[in-house]
Tab-separated table of C-alpha atoms in Angstrom:
chain	number	residue	atom	x	y	z
R	285	ASP	CA	0.067	-0.078	-0.034
R	286	ALA	CA	1.601	3.371	-1.112
R	287	GLY	CA	1.911	5.983	1.802
R	288	VAL	CA	1.925	9.716	1.280
R	289	ILE	CA	3.833	10.219	-1.845
R	290	GLN	CA	5.757	13.711	-2.221
R	291	SER	CA	7.448	15.247	-5.070
R	292	PRO	CA	10.285	16.413	-5.608
R	293	ARG	CA	12.087	14.986	-2.976
R	294	HIS	CA	14.939	17.492	-3.293
R	295	GLU	CA	14.632	20.947	-4.839
R	296	VAL	CA	17.327	23.601	-5.217
R	297	THR	CA	16.249	26.868	-6.634
R	298	GLU	CA	17.546	30.500	-6.954
R	299	MET	CA	15.831	33.352	-5.062
R	300	GLY	CA	12.969	34.681	-6.852
R	301	GLN	CA	11.991	31.529	-8.701
R	302	GLU	CA	8.662	29.891	-8.416
R	303	VAL	CA	8.826	26.435	-6.301
R	304	THR	CA	5.741	24.043	-6.437
R	305	LEU	CA	5.879	21.041	-4.197
R	306	ARG	CA	3.047	18.134	-4.830
R	307	CYS	CA	1.621	15.499	-2.493
R	308	LYS	CA	-0.628	12.471	-3.150
R	309	PRO	CA	-2.356	11.538	-0.027
R	310	ILE	CA	-3.384	8.062	0.854
R	311	SER	CA	-6.252	6.722	-0.950
R	312	GLY	CA	-9.419	7.110	1.166
R	313	HIS	CA	-8.055	10.024	3.432
R	314	ASN	CA	-9.989	13.102	3.454
R	315	SER	CA	-7.547	15.330	5.301
R	316	LEU	CA	-4.428	16.760	4.140
R	317	PHE	CA	-1.713	18.889	6.076
R	318	TRP	CA	1.197	20.807	4.691
R	319	TYR	CA	4.078	21.462	7.266
R	320	ARG	CA	7.444	22.982	7.232
R	321	GLN	CA	10.566	21.892	9.606
R	322	THR	CA	13.495	23.872	10.225
R	323	MET	CA	16.159	23.619	12.974
R	324	MET	CA	15.206	26.935	14.325
R	325	ARG	CA	11.432	26.778	14.474
R	326	GLY	CA	10.920	23.113	14.493
R	327	LEU	CA	7.571	21.522	13.057
R	328	GLU	CA	5.127	24.283	11.777
R	329	LEU	CA	1.680	23.608	10.492
R	330	LEU	CA	1.185	25.826	7.320
R	331	ILE	CA	-2.390	24.764	5.988
R	332	TYR	CA	-4.815	22.021	6.545
R	333	PHE	CA	-7.623	20.760	4.212
R	334	ASN	CA	-10.643	18.630	4.793
R	335	ASN	CA	-12.501	17.131	1.971
R	336	ASN	CA	-10.535	19.256	-0.493
R	337	VAL	CA	-11.608	22.478	1.417
R	338	PRO	CA	-8.771	24.712	3.291
R	339	ILE	CA	-10.013	24.614	6.979
R	340	ASP	CA	-6.955	26.495	8.629
R	341	ASP	CA	-4.529	28.593	6.718
R	342	SER	CA	-3.371	30.590	9.693
R	343	GLY	CA	0.371	29.064	9.389
R	344	MET	CA	0.954	30.315	5.962
R	345	PRO	CA	3.905	32.716	6.514
R	346	GLU	CA	2.647	35.201	3.920
R	347	ASP	CA	1.134	35.933	0.556
R	348	ARG	CA	3.976	34.337	-1.135
R	349	PHE	CA	2.972	30.907	-0.142
R	350	SER	CA	-0.347	29.301	-1.526
R	351	ALA	CA	-1.674	25.907	-1.418
R	352	LYS	CA	-4.427	24.210	-3.436
R	353	MET	CA	-6.336	20.873	-3.377
R	354	PRO	CA	-8.184	20.638	-6.643
R	355	ASN	CA	-9.315	16.689	-5.803
R	356	ALA	CA	-9.058	14.107	-3.376
R	357	SER	CA	-5.882	12.843	-4.531
R	358	PHE	CA	-3.678	15.714	-5.105
R	359	SER	CA	-2.311	19.081	-3.698
R	360	THR	CA	0.182	21.385	-4.192
R	361	LEU	CA	2.159	24.009	-2.323
R	362	LYS	CA	3.509	26.998	-4.252
R	363	ILE	CA	6.084	29.515	-3.121
R	364	GLN	CA	6.354	32.508	-5.534
R	365	PRO	CA	8.753	34.266	-5.535
R	366	SER	CA	11.060	32.219	-3.273
R	367	GLU	CA	13.592	33.726	-0.675
R	368	PRO	CA	16.473	31.892	1.230
R	369	ARG	CA	14.640	31.997	4.371
R	370	ASP	CA	12.038	29.570	2.820
R	371	SER	CA	14.835	26.788	2.801
R	372	ALA	CA	13.457	24.007	4.912
R	373	VAL	CA	11.961	20.415	4.513
R	374	TYR	CA	8.034	20.373	3.617
R	375	PHE	CA	6.073	17.536	4.619
R	376	CYS	CA	2.582	16.694	3.490
R	377	ALA	CA	0.512	14.555	5.756
R	378	SER	CA	-2.997	12.769	5.378
R	379	GLY	CA	-5.604	11.170	7.538
R	380	PHE	CA	-9.237	10.145	7.635
R	381	ASN	CA	-11.519	12.583	9.369
R	382	PRO	CA	-14.964	10.859	10.450
R	383	GLY	CA	-16.676	14.128	10.511
R	384	GLN	CA	-15.900	15.338	13.975
R	385	GLY	CA	-12.742	17.273	14.737
R	386	ALA	CA	-9.313	16.274	13.380
R	387	PRO	CA	-8.578	13.063	11.820
R	388	TYR	CA	-7.400	10.151	14.168
R	389	GLU	CA	-4.131	9.640	12.972
R	390	GLN	CA	-1.730	11.616	10.623
R	391	TYR	CA	0.433	9.831	8.013
R	392	PHE	CA	3.565	11.838	6.847
R	393	GLY	CA	5.243	11.679	3.551
R	394	PRO	CA	9.082	11.662	3.191
R	395	GLY	CA	9.168	15.422	2.572
R	396	THR	CA	10.543	17.711	0.272
R	397	ARG	CA	14.046	19.309	1.084
R	398	LEU	CA	13.820	22.738	-0.242
R	399	THR	CA	17.200	24.879	-0.797
R	400	VAL	CA	16.928	28.619	-1.984
R	401	THR	CA	20.155	30.143	-2.779
T	1177	GLY	CA	-4.457	27.745	23.355
T	1178	ASP	CA	-3.953	24.046	23.303
T	1179	SER	CA	0.069	23.252	23.770
T	1180	VAL	CA	2.402	20.476	24.114
T	1181	THR	CA	5.857	20.802	26.177
T	1182	GLN	CA	8.529	18.208	25.822
T	1183	MET	CA	11.657	17.915	27.705
T	1184	GLU	CA	14.598	19.552	25.833
T	1185	GLY	CA	17.250	17.756	24.098
T	1186	PRO	CA	19.423	16.499	22.927
T	1187	VAL	CA	19.290	13.342	25.151
T	1188	THR	CA	22.382	11.183	24.922
T	1189	LEU	CA	22.487	7.392	26.127
T	1190	SER	CA	24.570	4.406	26.157
T	1191	GLU	CA	22.902	1.475	24.572
T	1192	GLU	CA	20.687	-0.732	26.942
T	1193	ALA	CA	19.907	2.527	29.297
T	1194	PHE	CA	16.636	3.212	30.367
T	1195	LEU	CA	14.846	6.232	28.564
T	1196	THR	CA	12.313	8.670	29.695
T	1197	ILE	CA	11.189	11.547	27.576
T	1198	ASN	CA	8.849	13.891	29.335
T	1199	CYS	CA	5.674	15.140	27.694
T	1200	THR	CA	2.806	17.299	29.147
T	1201	TYR	CA	-0.319	18.726	27.618
T	1202	THR	CA	-2.679	21.553	28.309
T	1203	ALA	CA	-5.846	19.983	29.977
T	1204	THR	CA	-8.550	21.736	28.059
T	1205	GLY	CA	-10.935	19.161	26.483
T	1206	TYR	CA	-10.292	15.454	26.345
T	1207	PRO	CA	-7.351	14.778	24.077
T	1208	SER	CA	-5.960	12.093	22.331
T	1209	LEU	CA	-2.324	11.629	22.928
T	1210	PHE	CA	0.273	10.472	20.445
T	1211	TRP	CA	4.128	9.759	20.032
T	1212	TYR	CA	5.631	10.198	16.809
T	1213	VAL	CA	9.210	9.444	15.700
T	1214	GLN	CA	11.372	10.760	12.887
T	1215	TYR	CA	14.506	8.908	11.737
T	1216	PRO	CA	17.195	10.730	10.031
T	1217	GLY	CA	16.079	11.859	6.631
T	1218	GLU	CA	12.518	10.518	6.978
T	1219	GLY	CA	8.966	11.899	7.806
T	1220	LEU	CA	7.366	11.491	11.060
T	1221	GLN	CA	5.878	8.011	11.897
T	1222	LEU	CA	3.244	7.155	14.600
T	1223	LEU	CA	4.916	5.192	17.297
T	1224	LEU	CA	2.210	4.751	19.836
T	1225	LYS	CA	-1.141	6.592	20.985
T	1226	ALA	CA	-3.431	6.631	24.021
T	1227	THR	CA	-7.084	8.027	23.548
T	1228	LYS	CA	-8.487	8.249	27.195
T	1229	ALA	CA	-7.016	8.548	30.640
T	1230	ASP	CA	-5.116	5.669	31.878
T	1231	ASP	CA	-4.766	4.136	28.667
T	1232	LYS	CA	-1.244	2.936	27.915
T	1233	GLY	CA	0.085	3.035	24.152
T	1234	SER	CA	3.007	0.530	23.357
T	1235	ASN	CA	5.006	-0.321	20.408
T	1236	LYS	CA	8.629	-1.589	19.629
T	1237	GLY	CA	9.381	-1.622	23.370
T	1238	PHE	CA	8.254	1.756	23.874
T	1239	GLU	CA	5.477	2.577	26.321
T	1240	ALA	CA	3.637	5.977	27.356
T	1241	THR	CA	0.576	6.148	29.931
T	1242	TYR	CA	-2.049	8.884	29.686
T	1243	ARG	CA	-2.172	10.412	33.078
T	1244	LYS	CA	-4.996	13.034	33.358
T	1245	GLU	CA	-4.070	13.764	36.757
T	1246	THR	CA	-0.734	15.243	36.056
T	1247	THR	CA	-1.678	16.033	32.330
T	1248	SER	CA	1.480	13.991	31.371
T	1249	PHE	CA	2.175	11.129	28.381
T	1250	HIS	CA	5.884	10.355	29.223
T	1251	LEU	CA	7.633	8.092	26.783
T	1252	GLU	CA	9.693	5.285	28.475
T	1253	LYS	CA	11.783	2.254	27.054
T	1254	GLY	CA	13.412	-0.065	29.265
T	1255	SER	CA	16.685	-0.770	27.028
T	1256	VAL	CA	17.470	1.488	24.043
T	1257	GLN	CA	19.199	0.369	20.963
T	1258	VAL	CA	21.634	2.491	18.601
T	1259	SER	CA	18.688	2.055	16.062
T	1260	ASP	CA	16.228	4.117	18.452
T	1261	SER	CA	18.363	7.262	17.729
T	1262	ALA	CA	15.903	9.638	16.151
T	1263	VAL	CA	13.901	12.656	17.153
T	1264	TYR	CA	10.624	12.063	19.164
T	1265	PHE	CA	7.397	14.206	19.047
T	1266	CYS	CA	4.590	14.104	21.552
T	1267	ALA	CA	1.270	15.290	19.866
T	1268	ARG	CA	-2.450	15.834	20.936
T	1269	ARG	CA	-5.548	15.697	19.240
T	1270	ASP	CA	-8.486	17.575	20.501
T	1271	ASN	CA	-11.615	15.171	20.181
T	1272	TYR	CA	-13.659	18.213	19.177
T	1273	GLY	CA	-11.156	20.336	17.564
T	1274	GLN	CA	-9.748	20.471	14.288
T	1275	ASN	CA	-6.346	19.712	14.647
T	1276	PHE	CA	-3.201	18.293	15.934
T	1277	VAL	CA	-0.601	20.081	17.945
T	1278	PHE	CA	2.878	18.811	17.944
T	1279	GLY	CA	5.626	19.524	20.677
T	1280	PRO	CA	8.894	20.742	19.695
T	1281	GLY	CA	10.494	17.319	19.399
T	1282	THR	CA	13.305	15.736	21.570
T	1283	ARG	CA	16.411	14.427	19.738
T	1284	LEU	CA	17.740	11.081	21.082
T	1285	SER	CA	21.291	9.841	20.510
T	1286	VAL	CA	22.043	6.124	21.532
T	1287	LEU	CA	25.938	5.392	21.662
T	1288	PRO	CA	27.195	1.753	21.241
């Protein structure tokens, strides 16, 4: 059974470029999370979708960041324009939400390591 | 708001030593509690969980007991191995809320 799939696994780009990170959640899951992890700030929740609808985007750092979930099997996180301080590991996680509150568990993808020079 | 506090790391132990990583949570609501583990270069994996007071979660020799009276969910293992070296995250899920809250993580290094 495939877990959460993220692509690319590594991305190196120059400041000012657009970056798109992709995520395919586990089939049957209806909740999807995007996190950012750095040494300085630890694990930060960026945005959370439930049934393809953004529920909480209060963690999105600024307007340069945007996330979409056009269907139940695909989500993107876009940074435009990228800056060196965006360098981090970005994780996608999915879970099943039974309709009351957050999903019972979250399953994490392997992450995308982003380096902005 | 809801929060999870963990002991600061890094924690360095010798192989076969006893491990405790402390975790406390805010007492609002009736949360479910989790420990996740992150091995180098990988995403977080669920290690164990407990959904109500006095429940004990266990997996791979690790245990944690949901203590409502002390709002704690400390992770323990009787004899650690080098392969247990990782970062451990405590987390809570508010049963009527919309999200998980993760602690800052505790890095464990086990030396041979």
